[in-house]
PDB file of C-alpha atoms in Angstrom:
ATOM      1  CA  MET M1251      19.874 -59.462   3.180  1.00 51.00           C
ATOM      2  CA  VAL M1252      21.873 -55.719   2.769  1.00 47.00           C
ATOM      3  CA  ARG M1253      19.784 -55.005  -0.164  1.00 52.00           C
ATOM      4  CA  SER M1254      16.856 -56.096   1.839  1.00 53.00           C
ATOM      5  CA  ILE M1255      17.899 -53.795   4.891  1.00 47.00           C
ATOM      6  CA  SER M1256      18.959 -51.046   1.900  1.00 53.00           C
ATOM      7  CA  SER M1257      15.483 -51.135   0.432  1.00 54.00           C
ATOM      8  CA  SER M1258      13.373 -51.086   4.041  1.00 50.00           C
ATOM      9  CA  LEU M1259      15.640 -47.742   4.666  1.00 45.00           C
ATOM     10  CA  LYS M1260      14.810 -45.781   1.775  1.00 52.00           C
ATOM     11  CA  ALA M1261      11.564 -47.034   1.927  1.00 48.00           C
ATOM     12  CA  LEU M1262      11.646 -45.566   5.577  1.00 47.00           C
ATOM     13  CA  VAL M1263      13.083 -42.425   4.435  1.00 46.00           C
ATOM     14  CA  VAL M1264      10.407 -41.713   1.656  1.00 44.00           C
ATOM     15  CA  CYS M1265       7.766 -42.864   3.800  1.00 47.00           C
ATOM     16  CA  ALA M1266       9.241 -39.825   6.681  1.00 46.00           C
ATOM     17  CA  GLY M1267       9.908 -37.280   3.911  1.00 50.00           C
ATOM     18  CA  LEU M1268       5.478 -38.331   2.665  1.00 44.00           C
ATOM     19  CA  SER M1269       4.758 -37.985   6.536  1.00 47.00           C
ATOM     20  CA  ALA M1270       6.612 -34.467   6.855  1.00 45.00           C
ATOM     21  CA  GLY M1271       4.852 -32.860   3.599  1.00 47.00           C
ATOM     22  CA  MET M1272       1.505 -33.851   4.971  1.00 46.00           C
ATOM     23  CA  LEU M1273       2.387 -32.750   8.275  1.00 43.00           C
ATOM     24  CA  ALA M1274       3.638 -28.960   6.971  1.00 44.00           C
ATOM     25  CA  GLN M1275       0.173 -29.121   4.519  1.00 45.00           C
ATOM     26  CA  ALA M1276      -2.036 -29.613   7.251  1.00 45.00           C
ATOM     27  CA  ALA M1277      -0.300 -26.835   9.236  1.00 50.00           C
ATOM     28  CA  GLU M1278      -1.281 -24.586   6.354  1.00 59.00           C
ATOM     29  CA  THR M1279      -4.949 -22.972   6.650  1.00 65.00           C
ATOM     30  CA  SER M1280      -6.943 -23.148   3.693  1.00 89.00           C
ATOM     31  CA  VAL M1281      -8.455 -19.733   4.179  1.00 95.00           C
ATOM     32  CA  TRP M1282     -10.506 -19.300   1.326  1.00 97.00           C
ATOM     33  CA  LYS M1283     -12.143 -22.425   1.092  1.00 96.00           C
ATOM     34  CA  ASP M1284     -13.168 -21.368   5.233  1.00 96.00           C
ATOM     35  CA  VAL M1285     -14.428 -18.134   3.749  1.00 97.00           C
ATOM     36  CA  GLN M1286     -16.161 -19.873   0.887  1.00 97.00           C
ATOM     37  CA  LYS M1287     -17.862 -21.844   3.197  1.00 97.00           C
ATOM     38  CA  ALA M1288     -19.107 -19.709   5.789  1.00 97.00           C
ATOM     39  CA  GLY M1289     -20.328 -17.004   2.686  1.00 98.00           C
ATOM     40  CA  VAL M1290     -18.547 -14.219   3.874  1.00 98.00           C
ATOM     41  CA  LEU M1291     -14.961 -12.083   4.279  1.00 98.00           C
ATOM     42  CA  ARG M1292     -14.511 -10.691   7.289  1.00 98.00           C
ATOM     43  CA  CYS M1293     -12.181  -7.373   6.684  1.00 98.00           C
ATOM     44  CA  GLY M1294     -10.637  -6.000   9.132  1.00 98.00           C
ATOM     45  CA  ALA M1295     -11.283  -1.971   9.723  1.00 97.00           C
ATOM     46  CA  ALA M1296      -9.237   0.692  11.945  1.00 93.00           C
ATOM     47  CA  VAL M1297     -10.064   4.299  10.119  1.00 90.00           C
ATOM     48  CA  ALA M1298      -7.221   6.044   7.869  1.00 86.00           C
ATOM     49  CA  ALA M1299      -8.495   7.942   5.504  1.00 84.00           C
ATOM     50  CA  PRO M1300      -8.263   7.545   2.512  1.00 88.00           C
ATOM     51  CA  TYR M1301      -7.117   3.607   2.782  1.00 92.00           C
ATOM     52  CA  VAL M1302     -10.204   2.919   4.917  1.00 94.00           C
ATOM     53  CA  MET M1303     -13.424   5.689   6.019  1.00 93.00           C
ATOM     54  CA  ARG M1304     -16.630   5.382   7.444  1.00 94.00           C
ATOM     55  CA  ASP M1305     -19.491   7.562   7.525  1.00 92.00           C
ATOM     56  CA  ALA M1306     -20.668   8.950  11.007  1.00 88.00           C
ATOM     57  CA  ALA M1307     -24.013   8.823  10.241  1.00 90.00           C
ATOM     58  CA  THR M1308     -24.703   5.691   8.108  1.00 93.00           C
ATOM     59  CA  SER M1309     -21.538   3.443   9.452  1.00 93.00           C
ATOM     60  CA  ALA M1310     -21.090   2.844   5.785  1.00 95.00           C
ATOM     61  CA  TYR M1311     -17.228   2.213   4.942  1.00 97.00           C
ATOM     62  CA  SER M1312     -15.292   3.927   1.720  1.00 96.00           C
ATOM     63  CA  GLY M1313     -11.813   4.183   1.122  1.00 95.00           C
ATOM     64  CA  TYR M1314      -9.711   2.093  -1.528  1.00 96.00           C
ATOM     65  CA  PHE M1315      -8.614  -0.792   0.776  1.00 98.00           C
ATOM     66  CA  VAL M1316     -12.454  -0.986   1.120  1.00 98.00           C
ATOM     67  CA  ASP M1317     -13.186  -1.454  -2.330  1.00 98.00           C
ATOM     68  CA  LEU M1318      -9.820  -3.838  -2.811  1.00 98.00           C
ATOM     69  CA  CYS M1319     -11.776  -6.092   0.102  1.00 98.00           C
ATOM     70  CA  ARG M1320     -15.234  -5.688  -1.389  1.00 98.00           C
ATOM     71  CA  ASP M1321     -14.068  -6.415  -4.691  1.00 98.00           C
ATOM     72  CA  PHE M1322     -11.897  -9.443  -4.389  1.00 98.00           C
ATOM     73  CA  GLY M1323     -14.789 -10.994  -1.911  1.00 98.00           C
ATOM     74  CA  GLU M1324     -17.837 -10.389  -4.610  1.00 98.00           C
ATOM     75  CA  LYS M1325     -15.828 -10.922  -7.899  1.00 98.00           C
ATOM     76  CA  VAL M1326     -12.954 -13.761  -7.038  1.00 98.00           C
ATOM     77  CA  LEU M1327     -14.437 -15.613  -3.759  1.00 98.00           C
ATOM     78  CA  LYS M1328     -18.039 -15.089  -4.927  1.00 98.00           C
ATOM     79  CA  VAL M1329     -19.398 -14.291  -1.554  1.00 98.00           C
ATOM     80  CA  LYS M1330     -20.171 -11.397   0.878  1.00 98.00           C
ATOM     81  CA  VAL M1331     -18.137  -9.169   2.665  1.00 98.00           C
ATOM     82  CA  GLU M1332     -18.412  -7.682   5.800  1.00 98.00           C
ATOM     83  CA  PHE M1333     -16.209  -5.454   7.627  1.00 98.00           C
ATOM     84  CA  VAL M1334     -15.428  -5.370  11.447  1.00 98.00           C
ATOM     85  CA  ASP M1335     -14.764  -2.363  13.022  1.00 96.00           C
ATOM     86  CA  THR M1336     -11.728  -1.998  15.204  1.00 94.00           C
ATOM     87  CA  ASN M1337      -8.466   0.373  16.005  1.00 92.00           C
ATOM     88  CA  TRP M1338      -5.047   0.484  14.872  1.00 87.00           C
ATOM     89  CA  ASP M1339      -4.268  -1.572  18.416  1.00 89.00           C
ATOM     90  CA  ASN M1340      -6.221  -4.530  17.438  1.00 94.00           C
ATOM     91  CA  LEU M1341      -5.955  -4.892  14.084  1.00 94.00           C
ATOM     92  CA  VAL M1342      -3.081  -7.417  14.361  1.00 95.00           C
ATOM     93  CA  ALA M1343      -4.157  -9.257  17.245  1.00 96.00           C
ATOM     94  CA  GLY M1344      -8.212  -9.459  16.087  1.00 97.00           C
ATOM     95  CA  LEU M1345      -6.879 -11.282  12.788  1.00 97.00           C
ATOM     96  CA  GLN M1346      -4.415 -13.769  14.875  1.00 96.00           C
ATOM     97  CA  SER M1347      -7.390 -14.762  16.921  1.00 96.00           C
ATOM     98  CA  SER M1348      -9.952 -14.952  13.708  1.00 95.00           C
ATOM     99  CA  LYS M1349     -11.979 -12.302  14.597  1.00 97.00           C
ATOM    100  CA  TRP M1350     -11.685 -11.226  10.316  1.00 98.00           C
ATOM    101  CA  ASP M1351      -9.785 -13.123   7.764  1.00 98.00           C
ATOM    102  CA  LEU M1352      -8.130  -9.893   6.281  1.00 98.00           C
ATOM    103  CA  ALA M1353      -6.595  -6.989   7.621  1.00 98.00           C
ATOM    104  CA  MET M1354      -6.696  -3.589   5.760  1.00 97.00           C
ATOM    105  CA  ALA M1355      -3.729  -0.923   5.406  1.00 94.00           C
ATOM    106  CA  LEU M1356      -0.578  -2.550   6.971  1.00 93.00           C
ATOM    107  CA  ASN M1357       2.508  -0.742   6.705  1.00 88.00           C
ATOM    108  CA  GLN M1358       4.658  -3.796   6.388  1.00 91.00           C
ATOM    109  CA  THR M1359       7.092  -3.884   9.161  1.00 87.00           C
ATOM    110  CA  PRO M1360       9.642  -6.448  10.518  1.00 91.00           C
ATOM    111  CA  GLU M1361       7.559  -6.073  14.013  1.00 89.00           C
ATOM    112  CA  ARG M1362       4.314  -6.931  12.599  1.00 91.00           C
ATOM    113  CA  ALA M1363       5.834  -9.831  10.122  1.00 94.00           C
ATOM    114  CA  LEU M1364       6.512 -11.770  13.127  1.00 95.00           C
ATOM    115  CA  ALA M1365       2.987 -11.678  13.606  1.00 95.00           C
ATOM    116  CA  VAL M1366       0.882 -11.950  10.800  1.00 96.00           C
ATOM    117  CA  ALA M1367       1.960 -12.417   7.074  1.00 97.00           C
ATOM    118  CA  PHE M1368       1.882  -9.996   4.167  1.00 98.00           C
ATOM    119  CA  THR M1369       0.469  -9.476   0.788  1.00 98.00           C
ATOM    120  CA  VAL M1370       2.351  -7.688  -2.188  1.00 98.00           C
ATOM    121  CA  PRO M1371       2.267  -3.931  -1.347  1.00 97.00           C
ATOM    122  CA  ALA M1372      -1.290  -2.432  -3.069  1.00 97.00           C
ATOM    123  CA  THR M1373       0.289   0.898  -2.822  1.00 94.00           C
ATOM    124  CA  ASP M1374       3.460   2.226  -1.007  1.00 89.00           C
ATOM    125  CA  TYR M1375       3.693   4.256   1.513  1.00 87.00           C
ATOM    126  CA  GLN M1376       6.638   6.834   1.829  1.00 92.00           C
ATOM    127  CA  VAL M1377       7.533  10.487   3.292  1.00 95.00           C
ATOM    128  CA  SER M1378       7.053  12.749   0.381  1.00 95.00           C
ATOM    129  CA  LEU M1379       7.411  16.490   0.105  1.00 97.00           C
ATOM    130  CA  LEU M1380       4.893  19.071  -1.327  1.00 97.00           C
ATOM    131  CA  VAL M1381       6.172  22.461  -2.590  1.00 96.00           C
ATOM    132  CA  ASN M1382       4.172  26.042  -4.501  1.00 95.00           C
ATOM    133  CA  LYS M1383       5.009  24.899  -7.806  1.00 93.00           C
ATOM    134  CA  ASP M1384       5.168  28.690  -8.321  1.00 93.00           C
ATOM    135  CA  ASN M1385       8.494  28.916  -5.782  1.00 95.00           C
ATOM    136  CA  PRO M1386      11.528  30.660  -7.506  1.00 93.00           C
ATOM    137  CA  LYS M1387      13.897  28.618  -5.067  1.00 91.00           C
ATOM    138  CA  LEU M1388      12.140  25.359  -6.470  1.00 91.00           C
ATOM    139  CA  ALA M1389      11.495  25.874 -10.300  1.00 85.00           C
ATOM    140  CA  GLU M1390      14.174  23.263 -11.114  1.00 85.00           C
ATOM    141  CA  VAL M1391      14.122  20.667  -8.755  1.00 86.00           C
ATOM    142  CA  LYS M1392      12.105  17.417  -9.839  1.00 87.00           C
ATOM    143  CA  ASP M1393      12.917  14.390  -7.481  1.00 88.00           C
ATOM    144  CA  ASP M1394      16.750  14.895  -6.329  1.00 88.00           C
ATOM    145  CA  ILE M1395      16.649  15.885  -2.560  1.00 88.00           C
ATOM    146  CA  ALA M1396      20.059  16.812  -2.895  1.00 89.00           C
ATOM    147  CA  ALA M1397      18.605  19.786  -5.209  1.00 90.00           C
ATOM    148  CA  LEU M1398      16.415  21.211  -2.148  1.00 92.00           C
ATOM    149  CA  ASP M1399      19.051  20.741   0.574  1.00 94.00           C
ATOM    150  CA  LYS M1400      20.144  24.340   0.585  1.00 94.00           C
ATOM    151  CA  PRO M1401      20.601  27.013   3.115  1.00 96.00           C
ATOM    152  CA  GLU M1402      18.139  28.740   1.476  1.00 96.00           C
ATOM    153  CA  VAL M1403      15.066  26.193   1.384  1.00 97.00           C
ATOM    154  CA  THR M1404      13.100  25.836   4.503  1.00 98.00           C
ATOM    155  CA  PHE M1405      11.194  22.142   5.220  1.00 98.00           C
ATOM    156  CA  ALA M1406       8.625  22.186   7.283  1.00 98.00           C
ATOM    157  CA  VAL M1407       7.165  19.049   9.630  1.00 96.00           C
ATOM    158  CA  MET M1408       5.535  17.782  12.381  1.00 92.00           C
ATOM    159  CA  SER M1409       7.850  17.874  15.413  1.00 93.00           C
ATOM    160  CA  GLY M1410       8.773  14.338  16.697  1.00 89.00           C
ATOM    161  CA  THR M1411       7.292  12.430  13.803  1.00 86.00           C
ATOM    162  CA  ALA M1412       8.674  10.131  11.501  1.00 82.00           C
ATOM    163  CA  GLN M1413       8.905  12.434   8.461  1.00 90.00           C
ATOM    164  CA  ASP M1414      10.859  14.724  11.110  1.00 93.00           C
ATOM    165  CA  LYS M1415      13.145  11.886  11.396  1.00 90.00           C
ATOM    166  CA  ALA M1416      13.344  10.672   7.974  1.00 91.00           C
ATOM    167  CA  ILE M1417      14.150  14.427   6.533  1.00 96.00           C
ATOM    168  CA  SER M1418      16.324  14.836   9.475  1.00 95.00           C
ATOM    169  CA  SER M1419      18.472  12.112   8.053  1.00 93.00           C
ATOM    170  CA  VAL M1420      19.185  13.561   4.736  1.00 94.00           C
ATOM    171  CA  VAL M1421      18.940  17.713   5.278  1.00 95.00           C
ATOM    172  CA  SER M1422      22.262  18.774   6.575  1.00 96.00           C
ATOM    173  CA  LYS M1423      22.685  22.894   4.886  1.00 97.00           C
ATOM    174  CA  GLY M1424      18.512  23.430   4.810  1.00 97.00           C
ATOM    175  CA  LYS M1425      17.134  24.369   8.089  1.00 97.00           C
ATOM    176  CA  ILE M1426      13.793  22.563   9.548  1.00 98.00           C
ATOM    177  CA  MET M1427      11.346  24.201  10.627  1.00 98.00           C
ATOM    178  CA  ARG M1428       9.653  21.538  13.543  1.00 97.00           C
ATOM    179  CA  LEU M1429       6.342  22.880  14.536  1.00 95.00           C
ATOM    180  CA  PRO M1430       3.675  20.919  16.986  1.00 92.00           C
ATOM    181  CA  GLY M1431       0.848  20.002  14.323  1.00 88.00           C
ATOM    182  CA  MET M1432       0.201  19.205  10.751  1.00 87.00           C
ATOM    183  CA  ASP M1433      -1.959  22.231  10.470  1.00 88.00           C
ATOM    184  CA  GLU M1434       0.855  24.872  11.203  1.00 94.00           C
ATOM    185  CA  ALA M1435       3.024  22.766   9.260  1.00 95.00           C
ATOM    186  CA  ARG M1436       0.965  23.283   6.377  1.00 94.00           C
ATOM    187  CA  LEU M1437      -0.080  26.847   7.059  1.00 96.00           C
ATOM    188  CA  ALA M1438       3.664  27.557   6.823  1.00 97.00           C
ATOM    189  CA  VAL M1439       4.080  26.486   3.518  1.00 97.00           C
ATOM    190  CA  MET M1440       0.966  28.369   2.358  1.00 96.00           C
ATOM    191  CA  SER M1441       1.717  31.595   3.434  1.00 96.00           C
ATOM    192  CA  LYS M1442       5.371  31.162   2.367  1.00 95.00           C
ATOM    193  CA  ARG M1443       6.990  31.029   5.504  1.00 97.00           C
ATOM    194  CA  ALA M1444       8.318  27.377   4.850  1.00 98.00           C
ATOM    195  CA  ASP M1445       9.714  25.996   1.087  1.00 97.00           C
ATOM    196  CA  VAL M1446       8.840  22.329   1.495  1.00 97.00           C
ATOM    197  CA  LEU M1447       6.411  20.482   3.150  1.00 97.00           C
ATOM    198  CA  VAL M1448       7.428  16.955   4.621  1.00 97.00           C
ATOM    199  CA  ASP M1449       4.805  14.289   5.470  1.00 93.00           C
ATOM    200  CA  ALA M1450       3.186  10.675   4.465  1.00 89.00           C
ATOM    201  CA  SER M1451       2.546  10.208   0.619  1.00 90.00           C
ATOM    202  CA  ASP M1452      -1.006   9.868   0.957  1.00 85.00           C
ATOM    203  CA  THR M1453      -1.639  12.730   3.373  1.00 87.00           C
ATOM    204  CA  ASN M1454       0.335  14.946   1.386  1.00 92.00           C
ATOM    205  CA  HIS M1455      -1.753  13.446  -1.998  1.00 88.00           C
ATOM    206  CA  LEU M1456      -4.581  14.291  -0.109  1.00 86.00           C
ATOM    207  CA  PHE M1457      -3.962  18.124   0.222  1.00 91.00           C
ATOM    208  CA  ALA M1458      -2.352  18.146  -3.377  1.00 92.00           C
ATOM    209  CA  LEU M1459      -5.790  17.232  -4.228  1.00 87.00           C
ATOM    210  CA  ALA M1460      -7.413  20.061  -2.006  1.00 89.00           C
ATOM    211  CA  ASN M1461      -5.189  22.732  -3.479  1.00 93.00           C
ATOM    212  CA  PRO M1462      -4.451  21.890  -7.081  1.00 93.00           C
ATOM    213  CA  ASP M1463      -3.951  25.298  -7.988  1.00 96.00           C
ATOM    214  CA  TRP M1464      -0.835  26.144  -6.246  1.00 96.00           C
ATOM    215  CA  THR M1465       0.883  22.774  -5.363  1.00 96.00           C
ATOM    216  CA  ARG M1466       3.064  20.466  -6.489  1.00 95.00           C
ATOM    217  CA  GLU M1467       4.191  16.683  -4.713  1.00 95.00           C
ATOM    218  CA  ILE M1468       7.684  15.318  -5.073  1.00 94.00           C
ATOM    219  CA  LEU M1469       8.053  11.725  -4.121  1.00 92.00           C
ATOM    220  CA  PRO M1470      12.215  12.080  -3.562  1.00 91.00           C
ATOM    221  CA  LYS M1471      14.767   9.727  -4.703  1.00 86.00           C
ATOM    222  CA  PRO M1472      16.111   7.491  -3.117  1.00 86.00           C
ATOM    223  CA  ALA M1473      12.532   7.038  -1.220  1.00 90.00           C
ATOM    224  CA  LEU M1474      12.001   8.333   2.704  1.00 92.00           C
ATOM    225  CA  ALA M1475      11.244   6.340   5.137  1.00 89.00           C
ATOM    226  CA  LYS M1476       9.378   3.935   1.991  1.00 90.00           C
ATOM    227  CA  GLN M1477       7.270   0.710   2.972  1.00 90.00           C
ATOM    228  CA  GLY M1478       4.683  -1.289   1.391  1.00 92.00           C
ATOM    229  CA  VAL M1479       1.000  -0.657   2.454  1.00 93.00           C
ATOM    230  CA  SER M1480      -0.868  -4.183   2.576  1.00 96.00           C
ATOM    231  CA  PHE M1481      -2.781  -6.361   3.938  1.00 98.00           C
ATOM    232  CA  GLY M1482      -2.413  -8.654   6.301  1.00 97.00           C
ATOM    233  CA  VAL M1483      -3.264 -12.131   6.509  1.00 97.00           C
ATOM    234  CA  ARG M1484      -2.617 -15.063   8.842  1.00 96.00           C
ATOM    235  CA  ARG M1485       0.702 -16.273   8.915  1.00 94.00           C
ATOM    236  CA  ASP M1486      -0.443 -20.089   8.394  1.00 94.00           C
ATOM    237  CA  ILE M1487      -2.273 -19.020   5.350  1.00 95.00           C
ATOM    238  CA  SER M1488      -1.316 -21.813   2.543  1.00 95.00           C
ATOM    239  CA  PRO M1489       0.690 -20.548  -0.692  1.00 96.00           C
ATOM    240  CA  ALA M1490      -1.409 -20.842  -3.072  1.00 96.00           C
ATOM    241  CA  ASP M1491      -3.741 -18.893  -1.123  1.00 97.00           C
ATOM    242  CA  LEU M1492      -1.895 -16.202  -0.370  1.00 97.00           C
ATOM    243  CA  GLN M1493      -1.218 -16.385  -4.397  1.00 98.00           C
ATOM    244  CA  VAL M1494      -4.463 -15.907  -5.399  1.00 98.00           C
ATOM    245  CA  LEU M1495      -4.263 -12.666  -3.322  1.00 98.00           C
ATOM    246  CA  ASN M1496      -1.218 -11.325  -4.442  1.00 98.00           C
ATOM    247  CA  ILE M1497      -2.187 -12.138  -8.112  1.00 98.00           C
ATOM    248  CA  TYR M1498      -5.193 -10.508  -7.953  1.00 98.00           C
ATOM    249  CA  LEU M1499      -3.786  -6.928  -6.058  1.00 98.00           C
ATOM    250  CA  THR M1500      -0.901  -7.285  -8.780  1.00 98.00           C
ATOM    251  CA  GLN M1501      -2.555  -6.871 -11.860  1.00 98.00           C
ATOM    252  CA  ARG M1502      -4.593  -4.649  -9.853  1.00 98.00           C
ATOM    253  CA  ARG M1503      -1.909  -2.356  -9.517  1.00 97.00           C
ATOM    254  CA  GLU M1504      -0.381  -2.569 -13.001  1.00 97.00           C
ATOM    255  CA  THR M1505      -3.213  -1.685 -14.859  1.00 97.00           C
ATOM    256  CA  GLY M1506      -3.494   1.620 -13.212  1.00 97.00           C
ATOM    257  CA  ASP M1507      -6.795   0.389 -11.297  1.00 97.00           C
ATOM    258  CA  ILE M1508      -5.668   0.732  -7.835  1.00 96.00           C
ATOM    259  CA  GLN M1509      -4.087   4.597  -8.374  1.00 93.00           C
ATOM    260  CA  ARG M1510      -7.438   5.246  -9.698  1.00 95.00           C
ATOM    261  CA  LEU M1511      -9.228   4.026  -6.514  1.00 95.00           C
ATOM    262  CA  VAL M1512      -6.746   5.955  -4.323  1.00 92.00           C
ATOM    263  CA  ASP M1513      -7.465   9.560  -6.176  1.00 88.00           C
ATOM    264  CA  GLN M1514     -11.177   8.500  -5.755  1.00 92.00           C
ATOM    265  CA  ALA M1515     -10.709   7.862  -1.892  1.00 90.00           C
ATOM    266  CA  SER M1516      -8.905  10.614  -1.796  1.00 85.00           C
ATOM    267  CA  SER M1517     -11.100  13.147  -3.621  1.00 84.00           C
ATOM    268  CA  GLU M1518     -14.209  11.676  -0.981  1.00 87.00           C
ATOM    269  CA  ALA M1519     -11.569  12.285   2.110  1.00 83.00           C
ATOM    270  CA  ASN M1520     -11.202  15.911   1.248  1.00 76.00           C
ATOM    271  CA  ALA M1521     -14.907  16.288   0.780  1.00 78.00           C
ATOM    272  CA  LEU M1522     -15.524  14.871   3.764  1.00 71.00           C
ATOM    273  CA  ALA M1523     -12.957  17.445   5.302  1.00 65.00           C
ATOM    274  CA  LYS M1524     -15.140  20.256   4.326  1.00 63.00           C
TER     275      LYS M1524
END
């Protein structure tokens, strides 16, 4: 009798474990299977160069996250790719309500992680520095932020921004020139009223590509306000589905493909701005 009861209890435990596993599996969504069934991958597109850009005349999308989304859909999932116009206020909400399957170019933040899941970063956002490569005050400076923090060095930054907060947290000896807009900050460095331009790495990269004759980019160490820039996906995506996209992004990043797409998109953004 005791053995019978023991065997029955063990069987119940096994069944309960199997049931729990089946329920957990059922709670996960097979996103790619649904996408392949529909025949289209929908990518939520909020414009921000060089990640996502839209031609005003043709409504055609470009940018390196657009390139990645199109390539993943067409070559991995073997489906058509559709870009759904939205804005940054609605990008996460649209993903949650299944208006699109992927949200492009989301900075990884704890607050967003409460609402969506993230892939591995395609690129990294951080605050970078841009200097005149002929400036004798900065000739020996490489990427050490402490080496720039000197009384004779002036940092130009847009007042009240995340960049302002980041540079203010590490500069105690240098001067910080807070200006009302990024155009003013760039002009201050171009005119040599300031020595260092403080901005997001992607926009500083755009500016450097447009002015290669005199600019030098610096990614300071330790990094300032560094965050991964990823695809956002629904939180109930299955681990297997998430792994598919993660492997794709990791391989393209490690081979340098993504950096080439970034440079190409940055050049395009500069051309459109002229």
